[in-house]
Short mmCIF file of C-alpha atoms (C1' of nucleotides) and ligand atoms in Angstrom, two decimals:
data_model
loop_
_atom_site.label_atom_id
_atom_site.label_comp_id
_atom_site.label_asym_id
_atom_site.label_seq_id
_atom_site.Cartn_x
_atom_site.Cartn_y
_atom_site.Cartn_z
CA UNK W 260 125.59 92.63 129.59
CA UNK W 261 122.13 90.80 129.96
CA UNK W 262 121.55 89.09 126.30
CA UNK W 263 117.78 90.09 126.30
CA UNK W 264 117.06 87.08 124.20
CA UNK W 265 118.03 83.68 125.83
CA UNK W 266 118.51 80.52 124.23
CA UNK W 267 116.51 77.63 124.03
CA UNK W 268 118.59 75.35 125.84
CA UNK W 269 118.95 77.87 128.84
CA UNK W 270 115.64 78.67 129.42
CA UNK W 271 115.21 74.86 129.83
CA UNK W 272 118.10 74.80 132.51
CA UNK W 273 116.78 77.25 134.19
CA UNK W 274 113.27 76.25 134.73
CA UNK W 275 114.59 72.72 135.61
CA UNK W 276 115.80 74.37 138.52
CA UNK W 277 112.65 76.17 139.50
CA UNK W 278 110.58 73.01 139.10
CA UNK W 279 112.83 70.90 140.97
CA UNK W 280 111.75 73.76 143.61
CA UNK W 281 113.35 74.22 147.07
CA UNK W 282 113.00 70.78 148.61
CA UNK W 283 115.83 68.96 146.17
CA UNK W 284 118.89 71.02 146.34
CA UNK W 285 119.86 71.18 142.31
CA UNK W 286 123.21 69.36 141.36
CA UNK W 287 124.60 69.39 138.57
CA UNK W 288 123.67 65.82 137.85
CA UNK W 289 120.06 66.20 138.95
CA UNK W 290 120.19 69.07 136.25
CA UNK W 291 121.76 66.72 133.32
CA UNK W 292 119.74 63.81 134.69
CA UNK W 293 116.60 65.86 134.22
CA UNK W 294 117.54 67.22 130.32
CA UNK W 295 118.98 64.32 129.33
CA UNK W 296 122.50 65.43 128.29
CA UNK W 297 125.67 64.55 129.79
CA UNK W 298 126.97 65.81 133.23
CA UNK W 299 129.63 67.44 131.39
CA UNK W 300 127.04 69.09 128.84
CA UNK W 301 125.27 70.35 131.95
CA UNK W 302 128.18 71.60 133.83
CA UNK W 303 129.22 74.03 130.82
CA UNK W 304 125.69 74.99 130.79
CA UNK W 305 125.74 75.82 134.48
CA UNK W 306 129.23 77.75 134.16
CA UNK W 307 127.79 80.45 131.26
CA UNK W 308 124.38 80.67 133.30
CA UNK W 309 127.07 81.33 136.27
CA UNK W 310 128.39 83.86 134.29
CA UNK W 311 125.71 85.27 133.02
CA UNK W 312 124.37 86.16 136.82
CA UNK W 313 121.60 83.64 136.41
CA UNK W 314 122.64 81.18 138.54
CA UNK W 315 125.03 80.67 141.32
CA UNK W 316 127.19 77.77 141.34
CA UNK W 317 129.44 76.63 144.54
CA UNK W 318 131.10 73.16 143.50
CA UNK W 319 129.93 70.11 145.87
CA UNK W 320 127.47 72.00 147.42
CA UNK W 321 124.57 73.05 144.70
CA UNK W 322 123.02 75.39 142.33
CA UNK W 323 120.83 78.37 143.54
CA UNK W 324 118.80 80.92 140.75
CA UNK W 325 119.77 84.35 141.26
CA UNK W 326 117.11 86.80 141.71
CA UNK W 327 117.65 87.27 137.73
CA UNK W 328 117.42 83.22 137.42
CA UNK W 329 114.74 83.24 139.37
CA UNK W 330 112.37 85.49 137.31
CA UNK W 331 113.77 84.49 134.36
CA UNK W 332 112.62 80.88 135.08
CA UNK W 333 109.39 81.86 136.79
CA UNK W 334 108.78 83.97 133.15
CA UNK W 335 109.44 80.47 131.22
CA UNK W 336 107.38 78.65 133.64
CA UNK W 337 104.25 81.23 132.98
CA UNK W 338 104.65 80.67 129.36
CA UNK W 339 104.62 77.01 130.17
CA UNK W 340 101.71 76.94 132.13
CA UNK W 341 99.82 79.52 130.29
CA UNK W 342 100.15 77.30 127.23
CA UNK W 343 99.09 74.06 129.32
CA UNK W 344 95.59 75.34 129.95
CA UNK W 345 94.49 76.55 126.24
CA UNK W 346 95.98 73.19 124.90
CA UNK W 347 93.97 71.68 127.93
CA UNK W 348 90.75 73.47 128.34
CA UNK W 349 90.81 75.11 124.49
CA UNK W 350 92.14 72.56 122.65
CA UNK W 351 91.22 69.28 124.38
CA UNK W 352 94.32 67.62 124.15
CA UNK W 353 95.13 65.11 126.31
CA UNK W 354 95.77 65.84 129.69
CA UNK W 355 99.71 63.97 129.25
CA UNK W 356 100.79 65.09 126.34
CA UNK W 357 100.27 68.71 127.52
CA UNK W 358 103.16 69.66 128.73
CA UNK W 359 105.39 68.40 126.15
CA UNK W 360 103.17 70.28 123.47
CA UNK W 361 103.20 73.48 125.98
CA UNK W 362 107.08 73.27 126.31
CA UNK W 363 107.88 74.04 123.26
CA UNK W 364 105.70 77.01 122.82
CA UNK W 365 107.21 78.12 125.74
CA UNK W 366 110.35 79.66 124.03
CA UNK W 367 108.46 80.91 121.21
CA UNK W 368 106.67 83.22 122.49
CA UNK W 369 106.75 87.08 122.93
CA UNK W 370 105.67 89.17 125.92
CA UNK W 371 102.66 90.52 124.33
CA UNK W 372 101.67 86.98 123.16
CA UNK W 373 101.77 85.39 126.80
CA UNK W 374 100.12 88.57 128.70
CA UNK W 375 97.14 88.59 126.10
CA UNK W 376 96.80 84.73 126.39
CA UNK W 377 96.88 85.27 129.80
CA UNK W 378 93.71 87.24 129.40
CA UNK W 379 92.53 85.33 126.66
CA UNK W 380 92.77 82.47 129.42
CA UNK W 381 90.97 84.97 132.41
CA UNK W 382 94.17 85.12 134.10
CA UNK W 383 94.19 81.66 135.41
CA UNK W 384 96.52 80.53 138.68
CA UNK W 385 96.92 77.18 138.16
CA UNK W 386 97.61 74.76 135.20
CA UNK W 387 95.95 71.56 134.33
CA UNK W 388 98.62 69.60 136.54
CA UNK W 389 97.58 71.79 139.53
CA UNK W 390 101.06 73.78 139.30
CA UNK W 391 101.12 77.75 140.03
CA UNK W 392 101.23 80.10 137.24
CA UNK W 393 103.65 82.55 137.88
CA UNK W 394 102.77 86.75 137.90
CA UNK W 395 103.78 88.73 134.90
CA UNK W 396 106.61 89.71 137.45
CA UNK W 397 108.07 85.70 137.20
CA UNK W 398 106.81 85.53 140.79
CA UNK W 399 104.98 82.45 142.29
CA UNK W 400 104.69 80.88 145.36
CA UNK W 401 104.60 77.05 145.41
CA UNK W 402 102.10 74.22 146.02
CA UNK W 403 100.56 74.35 149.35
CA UNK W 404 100.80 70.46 149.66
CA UNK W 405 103.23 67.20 150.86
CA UNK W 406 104.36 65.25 148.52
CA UNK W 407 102.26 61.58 148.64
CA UNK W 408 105.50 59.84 149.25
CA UNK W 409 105.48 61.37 152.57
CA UNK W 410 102.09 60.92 153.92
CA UNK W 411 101.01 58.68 156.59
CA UNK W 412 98.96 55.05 156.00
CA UNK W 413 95.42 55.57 156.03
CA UNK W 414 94.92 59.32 155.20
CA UNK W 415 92.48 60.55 153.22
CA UNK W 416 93.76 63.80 150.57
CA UNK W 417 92.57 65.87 147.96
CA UNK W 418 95.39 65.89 145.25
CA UNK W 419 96.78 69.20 144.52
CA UNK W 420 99.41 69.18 142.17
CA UNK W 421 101.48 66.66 139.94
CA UNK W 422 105.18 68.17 139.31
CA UNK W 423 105.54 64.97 137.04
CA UNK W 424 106.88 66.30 133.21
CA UNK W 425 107.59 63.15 131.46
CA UNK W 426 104.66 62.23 129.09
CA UNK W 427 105.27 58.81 130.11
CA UNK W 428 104.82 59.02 133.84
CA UNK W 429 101.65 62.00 133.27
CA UNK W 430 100.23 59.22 130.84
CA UNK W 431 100.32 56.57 133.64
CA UNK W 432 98.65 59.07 136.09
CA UNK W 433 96.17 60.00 133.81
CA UNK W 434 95.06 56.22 133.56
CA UNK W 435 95.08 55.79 136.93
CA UNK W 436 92.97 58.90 137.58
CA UNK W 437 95.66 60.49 139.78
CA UNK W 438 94.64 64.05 138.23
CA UNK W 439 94.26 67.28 140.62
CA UNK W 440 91.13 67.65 142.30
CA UNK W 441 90.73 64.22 142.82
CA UNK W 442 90.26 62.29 146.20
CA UNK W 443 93.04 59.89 147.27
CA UNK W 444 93.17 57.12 150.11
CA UNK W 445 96.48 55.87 151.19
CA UNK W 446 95.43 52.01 151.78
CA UNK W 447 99.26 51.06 152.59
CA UNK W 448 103.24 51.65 152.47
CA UNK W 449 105.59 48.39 151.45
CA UNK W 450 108.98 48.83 153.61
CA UNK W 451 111.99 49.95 152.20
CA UNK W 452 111.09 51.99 149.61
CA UNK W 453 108.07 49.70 148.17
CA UNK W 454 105.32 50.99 146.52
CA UNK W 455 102.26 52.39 147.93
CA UNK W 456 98.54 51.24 147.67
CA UNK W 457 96.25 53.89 146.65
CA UNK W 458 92.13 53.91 146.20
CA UNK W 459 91.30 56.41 143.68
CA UNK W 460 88.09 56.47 142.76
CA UNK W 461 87.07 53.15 143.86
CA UNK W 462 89.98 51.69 142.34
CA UNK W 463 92.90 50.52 144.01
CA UNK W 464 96.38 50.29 142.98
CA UNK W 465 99.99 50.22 143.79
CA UNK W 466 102.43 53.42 142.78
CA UNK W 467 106.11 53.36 143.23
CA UNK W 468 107.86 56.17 145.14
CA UNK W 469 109.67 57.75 142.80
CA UNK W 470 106.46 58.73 141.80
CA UNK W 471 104.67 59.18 144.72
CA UNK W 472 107.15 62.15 145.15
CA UNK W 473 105.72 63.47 142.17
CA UNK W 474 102.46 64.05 143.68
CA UNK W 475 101.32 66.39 146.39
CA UNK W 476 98.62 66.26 148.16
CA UNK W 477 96.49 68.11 150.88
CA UNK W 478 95.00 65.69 153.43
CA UNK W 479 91.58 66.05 154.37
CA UNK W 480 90.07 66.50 157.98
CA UNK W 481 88.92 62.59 158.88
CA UNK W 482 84.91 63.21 159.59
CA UNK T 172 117.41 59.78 105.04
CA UNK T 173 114.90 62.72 106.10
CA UNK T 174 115.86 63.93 109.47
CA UNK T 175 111.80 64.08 110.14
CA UNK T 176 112.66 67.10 112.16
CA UNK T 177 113.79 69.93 110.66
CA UNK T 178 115.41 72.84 111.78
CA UNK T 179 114.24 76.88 112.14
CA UNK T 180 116.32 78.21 109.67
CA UNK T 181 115.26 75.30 107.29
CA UNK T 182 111.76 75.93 107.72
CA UNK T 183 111.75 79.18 107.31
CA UNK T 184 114.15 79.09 104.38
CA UNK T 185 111.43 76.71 102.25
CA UNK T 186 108.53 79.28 103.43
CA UNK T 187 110.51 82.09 101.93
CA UNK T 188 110.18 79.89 98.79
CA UNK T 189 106.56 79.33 99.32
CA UNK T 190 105.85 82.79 100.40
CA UNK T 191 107.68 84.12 97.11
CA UNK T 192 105.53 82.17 95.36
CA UNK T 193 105.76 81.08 91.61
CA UNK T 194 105.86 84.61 90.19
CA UNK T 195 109.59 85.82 90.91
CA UNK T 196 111.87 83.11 90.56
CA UNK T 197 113.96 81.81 93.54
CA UNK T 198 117.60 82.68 93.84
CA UNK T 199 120.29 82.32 96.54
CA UNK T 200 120.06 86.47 96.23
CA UNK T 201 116.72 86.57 97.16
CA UNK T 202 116.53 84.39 100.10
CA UNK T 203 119.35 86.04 101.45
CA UNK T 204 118.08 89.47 100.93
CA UNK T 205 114.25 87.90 102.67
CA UNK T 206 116.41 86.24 105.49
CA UNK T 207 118.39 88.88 106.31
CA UNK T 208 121.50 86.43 105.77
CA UNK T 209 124.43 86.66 103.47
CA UNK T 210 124.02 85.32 100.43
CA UNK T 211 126.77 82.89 101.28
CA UNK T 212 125.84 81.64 104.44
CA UNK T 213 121.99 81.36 101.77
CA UNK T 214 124.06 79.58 99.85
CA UNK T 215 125.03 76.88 102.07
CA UNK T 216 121.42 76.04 103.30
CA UNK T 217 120.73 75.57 99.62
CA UNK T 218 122.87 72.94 99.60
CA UNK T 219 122.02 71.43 102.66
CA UNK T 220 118.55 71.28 101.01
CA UNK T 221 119.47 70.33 97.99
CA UNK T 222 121.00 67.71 99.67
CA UNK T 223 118.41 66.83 101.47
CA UNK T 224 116.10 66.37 98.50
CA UNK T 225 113.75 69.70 99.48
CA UNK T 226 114.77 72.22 96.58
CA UNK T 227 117.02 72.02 93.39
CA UNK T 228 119.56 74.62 92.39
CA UNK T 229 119.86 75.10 89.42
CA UNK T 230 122.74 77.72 89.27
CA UNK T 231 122.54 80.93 87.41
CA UNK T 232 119.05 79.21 86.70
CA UNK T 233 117.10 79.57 90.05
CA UNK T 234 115.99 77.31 93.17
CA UNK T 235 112.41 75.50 92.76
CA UNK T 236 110.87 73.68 95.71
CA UNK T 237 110.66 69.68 95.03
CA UNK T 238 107.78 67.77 95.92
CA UNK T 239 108.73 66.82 99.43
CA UNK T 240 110.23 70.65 100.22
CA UNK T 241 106.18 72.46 98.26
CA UNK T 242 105.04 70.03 100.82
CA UNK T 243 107.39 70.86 104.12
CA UNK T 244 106.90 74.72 103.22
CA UNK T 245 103.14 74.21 102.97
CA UNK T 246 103.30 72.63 106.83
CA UNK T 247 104.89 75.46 107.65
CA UNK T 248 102.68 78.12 106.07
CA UNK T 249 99.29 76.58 107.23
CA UNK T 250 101.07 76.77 111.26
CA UNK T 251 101.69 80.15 110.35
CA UNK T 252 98.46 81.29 109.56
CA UNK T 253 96.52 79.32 111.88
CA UNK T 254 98.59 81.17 114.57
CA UNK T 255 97.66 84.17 112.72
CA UNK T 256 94.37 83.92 113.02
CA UNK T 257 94.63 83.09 116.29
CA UNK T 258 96.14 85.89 117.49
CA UNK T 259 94.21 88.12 115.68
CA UNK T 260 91.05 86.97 116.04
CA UNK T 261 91.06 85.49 119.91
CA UNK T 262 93.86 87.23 121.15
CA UNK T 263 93.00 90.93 119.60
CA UNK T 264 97.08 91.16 118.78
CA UNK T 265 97.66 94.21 116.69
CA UNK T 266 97.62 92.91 112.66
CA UNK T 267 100.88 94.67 112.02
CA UNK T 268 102.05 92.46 114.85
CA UNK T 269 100.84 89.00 114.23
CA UNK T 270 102.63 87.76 111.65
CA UNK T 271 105.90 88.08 113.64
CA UNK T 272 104.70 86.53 116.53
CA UNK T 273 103.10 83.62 114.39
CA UNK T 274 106.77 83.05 112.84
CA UNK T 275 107.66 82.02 116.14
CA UNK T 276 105.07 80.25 117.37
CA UNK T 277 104.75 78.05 113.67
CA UNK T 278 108.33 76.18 114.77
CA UNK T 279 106.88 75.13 117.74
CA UNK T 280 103.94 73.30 116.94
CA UNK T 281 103.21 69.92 117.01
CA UNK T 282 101.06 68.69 114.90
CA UNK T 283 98.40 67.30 116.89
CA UNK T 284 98.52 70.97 118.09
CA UNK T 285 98.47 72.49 114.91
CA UNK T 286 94.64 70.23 113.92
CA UNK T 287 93.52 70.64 117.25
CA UNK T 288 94.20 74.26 116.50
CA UNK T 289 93.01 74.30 113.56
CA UNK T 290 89.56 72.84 114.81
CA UNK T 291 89.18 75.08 117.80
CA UNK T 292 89.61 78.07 115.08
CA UNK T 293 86.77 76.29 112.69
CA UNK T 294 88.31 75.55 110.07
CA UNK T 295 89.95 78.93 108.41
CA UNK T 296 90.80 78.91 104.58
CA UNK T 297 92.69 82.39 105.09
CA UNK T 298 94.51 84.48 107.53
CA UNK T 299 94.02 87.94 108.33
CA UNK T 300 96.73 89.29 105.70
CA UNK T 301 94.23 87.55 103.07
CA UNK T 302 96.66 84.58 102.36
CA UNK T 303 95.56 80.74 101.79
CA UNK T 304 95.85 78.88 105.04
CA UNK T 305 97.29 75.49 102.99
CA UNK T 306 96.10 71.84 103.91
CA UNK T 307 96.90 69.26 106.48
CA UNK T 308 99.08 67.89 103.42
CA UNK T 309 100.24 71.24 103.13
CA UNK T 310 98.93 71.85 99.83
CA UNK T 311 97.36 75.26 98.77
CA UNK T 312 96.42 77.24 95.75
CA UNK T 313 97.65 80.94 95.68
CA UNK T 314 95.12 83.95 95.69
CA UNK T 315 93.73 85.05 92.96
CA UNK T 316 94.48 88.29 92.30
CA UNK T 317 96.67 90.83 90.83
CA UNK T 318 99.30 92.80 92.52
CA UNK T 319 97.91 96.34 92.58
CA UNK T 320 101.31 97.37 91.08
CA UNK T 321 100.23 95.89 87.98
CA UNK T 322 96.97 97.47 87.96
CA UNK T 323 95.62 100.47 85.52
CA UNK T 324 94.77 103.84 86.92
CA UNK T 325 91.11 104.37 87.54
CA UNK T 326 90.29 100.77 88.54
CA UNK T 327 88.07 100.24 91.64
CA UNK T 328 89.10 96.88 93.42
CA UNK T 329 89.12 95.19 96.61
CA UNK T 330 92.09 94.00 98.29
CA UNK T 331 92.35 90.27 98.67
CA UNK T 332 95.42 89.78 100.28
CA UNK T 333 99.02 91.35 102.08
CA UNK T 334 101.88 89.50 101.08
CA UNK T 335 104.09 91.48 102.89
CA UNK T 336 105.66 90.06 106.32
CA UNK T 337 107.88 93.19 107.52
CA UNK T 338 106.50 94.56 110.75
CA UNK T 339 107.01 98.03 109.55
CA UNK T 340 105.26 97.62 106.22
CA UNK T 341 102.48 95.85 108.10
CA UNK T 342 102.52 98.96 110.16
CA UNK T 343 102.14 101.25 107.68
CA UNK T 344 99.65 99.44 105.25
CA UNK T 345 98.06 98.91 108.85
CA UNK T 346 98.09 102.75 109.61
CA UNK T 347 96.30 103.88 105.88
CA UNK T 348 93.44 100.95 106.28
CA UNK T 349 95.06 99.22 103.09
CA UNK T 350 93.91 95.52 104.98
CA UNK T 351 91.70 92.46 102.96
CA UNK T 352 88.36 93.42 102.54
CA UNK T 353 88.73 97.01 101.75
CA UNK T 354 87.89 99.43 98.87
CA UNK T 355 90.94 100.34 97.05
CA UNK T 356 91.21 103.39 93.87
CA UNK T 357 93.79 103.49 92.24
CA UNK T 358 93.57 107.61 91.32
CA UNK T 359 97.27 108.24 89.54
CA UNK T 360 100.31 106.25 88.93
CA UNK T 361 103.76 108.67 88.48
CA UNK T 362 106.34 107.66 85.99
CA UNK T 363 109.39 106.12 86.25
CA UNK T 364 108.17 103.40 88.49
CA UNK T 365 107.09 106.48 90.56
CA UNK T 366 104.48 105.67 94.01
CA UNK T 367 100.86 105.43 93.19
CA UNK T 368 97.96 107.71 94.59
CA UNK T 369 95.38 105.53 96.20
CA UNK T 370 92.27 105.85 97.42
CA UNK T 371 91.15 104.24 100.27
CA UNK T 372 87.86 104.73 102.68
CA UNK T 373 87.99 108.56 101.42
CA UNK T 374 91.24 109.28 102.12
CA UNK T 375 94.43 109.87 99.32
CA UNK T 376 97.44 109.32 99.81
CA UNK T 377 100.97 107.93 97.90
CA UNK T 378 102.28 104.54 97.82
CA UNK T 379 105.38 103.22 96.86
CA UNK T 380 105.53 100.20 93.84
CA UNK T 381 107.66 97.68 96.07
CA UNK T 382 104.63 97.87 98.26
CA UNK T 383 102.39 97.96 95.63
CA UNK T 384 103.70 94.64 94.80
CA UNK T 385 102.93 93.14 98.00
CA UNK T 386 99.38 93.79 97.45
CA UNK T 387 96.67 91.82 95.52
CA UNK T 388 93.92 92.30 94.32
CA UNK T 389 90.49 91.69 92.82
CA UNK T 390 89.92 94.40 90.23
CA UNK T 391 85.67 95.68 90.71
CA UNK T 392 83.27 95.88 87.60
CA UNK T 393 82.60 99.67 87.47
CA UNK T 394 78.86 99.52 87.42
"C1'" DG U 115 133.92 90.11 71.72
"C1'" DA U 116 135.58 92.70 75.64
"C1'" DT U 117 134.07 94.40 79.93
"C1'" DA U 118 131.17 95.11 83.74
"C1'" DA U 119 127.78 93.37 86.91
"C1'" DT U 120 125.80 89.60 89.06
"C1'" DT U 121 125.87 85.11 90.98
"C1'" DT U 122 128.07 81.39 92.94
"C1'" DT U 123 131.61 79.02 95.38
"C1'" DA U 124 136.02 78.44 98.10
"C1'" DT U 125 138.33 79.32 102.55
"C1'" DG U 126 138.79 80.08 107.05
"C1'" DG U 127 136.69 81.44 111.36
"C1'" DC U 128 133.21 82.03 115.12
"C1'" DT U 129 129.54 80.54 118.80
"C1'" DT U 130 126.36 77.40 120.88
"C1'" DG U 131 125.43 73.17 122.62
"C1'" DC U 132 126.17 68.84 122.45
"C1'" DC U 133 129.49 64.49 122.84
"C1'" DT U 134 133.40 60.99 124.81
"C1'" DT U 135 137.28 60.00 127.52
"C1'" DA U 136 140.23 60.99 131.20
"C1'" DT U 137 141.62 63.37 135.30
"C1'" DT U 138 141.07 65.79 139.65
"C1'" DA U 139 138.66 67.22 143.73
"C1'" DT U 140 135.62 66.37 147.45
"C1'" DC U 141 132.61 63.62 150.33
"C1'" DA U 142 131.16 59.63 152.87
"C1'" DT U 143 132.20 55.86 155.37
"C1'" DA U 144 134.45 52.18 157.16
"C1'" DT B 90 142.57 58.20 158.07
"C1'" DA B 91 142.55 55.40 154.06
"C1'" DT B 92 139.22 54.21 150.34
"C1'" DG B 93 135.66 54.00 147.32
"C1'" DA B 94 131.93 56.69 145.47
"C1'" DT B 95 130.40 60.93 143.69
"C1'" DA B 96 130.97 65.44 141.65
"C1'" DA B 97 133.40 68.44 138.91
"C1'" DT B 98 136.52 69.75 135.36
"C1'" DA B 99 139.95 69.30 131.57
"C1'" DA B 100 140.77 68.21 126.72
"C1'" DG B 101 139.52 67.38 122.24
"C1'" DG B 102 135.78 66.87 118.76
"C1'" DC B 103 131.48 67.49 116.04
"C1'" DA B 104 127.42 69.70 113.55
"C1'" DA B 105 124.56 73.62 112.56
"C1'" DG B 106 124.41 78.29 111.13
"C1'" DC B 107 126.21 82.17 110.92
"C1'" DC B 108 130.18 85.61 109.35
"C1'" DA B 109 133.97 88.13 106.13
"C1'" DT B 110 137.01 88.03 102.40
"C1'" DA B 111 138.29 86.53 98.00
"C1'" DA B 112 138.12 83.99 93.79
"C1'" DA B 113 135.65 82.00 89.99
"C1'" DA B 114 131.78 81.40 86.82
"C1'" DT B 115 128.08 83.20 84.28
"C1'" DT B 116 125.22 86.68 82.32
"C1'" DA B 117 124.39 91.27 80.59
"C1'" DT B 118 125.91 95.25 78.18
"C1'" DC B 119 128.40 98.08 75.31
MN1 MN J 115 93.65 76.04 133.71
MN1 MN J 116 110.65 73.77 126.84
MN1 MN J 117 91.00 84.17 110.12
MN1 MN J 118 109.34 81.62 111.54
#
DNA sequence: GATAATTTTATGGCTTGCCTTATTATCATA
DNA sequence: TATGATAATAAGGCAAGCCATAAAATTATC
């Protein structure tokens, strides 16, 4: 029935879906948006992880994980984030071209390999973008935070997390300073749509909302 | 021309090559025997690779590594055992274990990963089966030793290296202390191609001469 | 030199995961 | 409720890597 060993390819599908968490309802074209293949590629995908139990698809109204999906996904996404720290903190490489490094380790490697770098590691609980790791079990609970997009003009916020996995985008955070742990001031919002004005650091700057969403954020008590 | 990425089963046919090594000659038999493939679905990588300007077959004659394929294999050895050693020597992984879990990890590894790796590990010249851990150009020199098969009763040596990559040979080399670094004496050798009687840390015991093959080493001056 | 064993190649077929193009179903909205 | 946008599926194809079966080519052996 169950395969034991899953593919590349689904493993990526699947922890699409977790990432994209519970706010955006996954699509089929969110999913093939996201990996960069066709709709069509992504809609076969979605019909063997349907029949596979992993996922549940109901046409026009969205993709759920199945309890199966689900820890399957949360296992990738351990691996995934388990490999982000030692490139990050071990290996010093740079802070956005760690996920891409750490995403393809993440389908190569065994059970024993991930639960001994997890010790190796001292069983951390978040990775360098400020994500959850996951329990042995696939189980995680997400970020605490709101999403920057959605905060009001003015506020003051520690940055939690960046959900951001294009090296791209994480390399124009990291120049900006938008890393976790770091203190953000929302100085304005454009109108429809336009881009926000941030003060990181001393510095201020405009970001777009597409990325903005990207972010989350815990806003701090105003003294 | 060259794809720049190449594919598992590529990579792991030109380390077969590597891993082979210059003594027993290369044939479409062999590979497909070490890949656990059949020897025509062997024979049609060959081609792709001979195609692809890695290897040249020769047939009835053998399959030798060109420049470009010594070099690709040599990548893919020095991954290897850098993985090796780190999970061996960080992550405590059992040795009959590592080398399994290093052939997944070594087609995963980008190459910024693979020096920063590297560096964070200082620097290793072998891994923990004894083997040459190759260049960043991927060049090496094999070990210098003999294979214990070919050795004369009586002699006192030390084993340099494990070529062997089966779990369950690792295992049970593992399980009679037959690792790099130890005291080997060779006390009888039966006809007939017939096991050997070692010697190792006190204790006797028989081994085979296809093992025996997979062992080198470095023959002691009786004082 | 004939015969047996080994090695190589020819054929046809399978699965996964992509693709393009075209069609159908549903949703949103005027 | 018609209409245009969006989402989903149908149909046909391709490349990589496997497989089994069968035929040839070469080498080894008597
Ligand atoms: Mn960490
Ligand atoms: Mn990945
Ligand atoms: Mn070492
Ligand atoms: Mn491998």
């Amino acid at each position: 029935m169950s395969d034991k060993h899953m593919s590349r390819s689904a493993e990526m599908y699947l922890k699409a879906m977790a990432e994209m968490g519970p706010r955006q309802a996954a699509t089929v074209s969110r999913l093939a948006e996201r990996l960069s293949v066709t709709q069509v590629s992504a809609n076969e995908m979605v019909r063997r992880l349907d029949e596979q139990g992993l996922v549940t698809h109901k046409p026009y109204k969205g993709i759920s994980l199945t309890l199966k999906g689900r820890q399957a996904a949360g296992n990738v996404l351990r691996r995934q984030r388990l490999w982000e720290c030692f490139l990050y903190d071990h290996l010093h490489i740079e802070w956005a071209h760690v996920y891409e490094f750490a995403c393809l380790l993440e389908h190569a490697t065994a059970p024993e390999v991930t639960e001994a770098l997890a010790e190796f590691l001292g069983n951390p609980t978040t990775c360098p973008r400020g994500n959850p790791i996951p329990a042995t079990d696939g189980t995680f609970s997400p970020v605490d935070g709101i999403p920057l997009s959605s905060a009001a003009v003015g506020v003051r916020a520690r940055l939690l997390a960046v959900t951001a996995t294009d090296t791209e985008v994480l390399k124009y955070l990291q120049d900006r300073h938008l890393l976790p742990g770091r203190e953000v001031i929302l100085r304005e919002s454009a109108p429809m749509q336009g881009p926000l004005t941030l003060e990181v650091e001393g510095r201020e700057f405009a970001l777009g909302m597409n990325m903005a969403e990207m972010i989350l954020i815990q806003p701090l008590a105003s003294h």
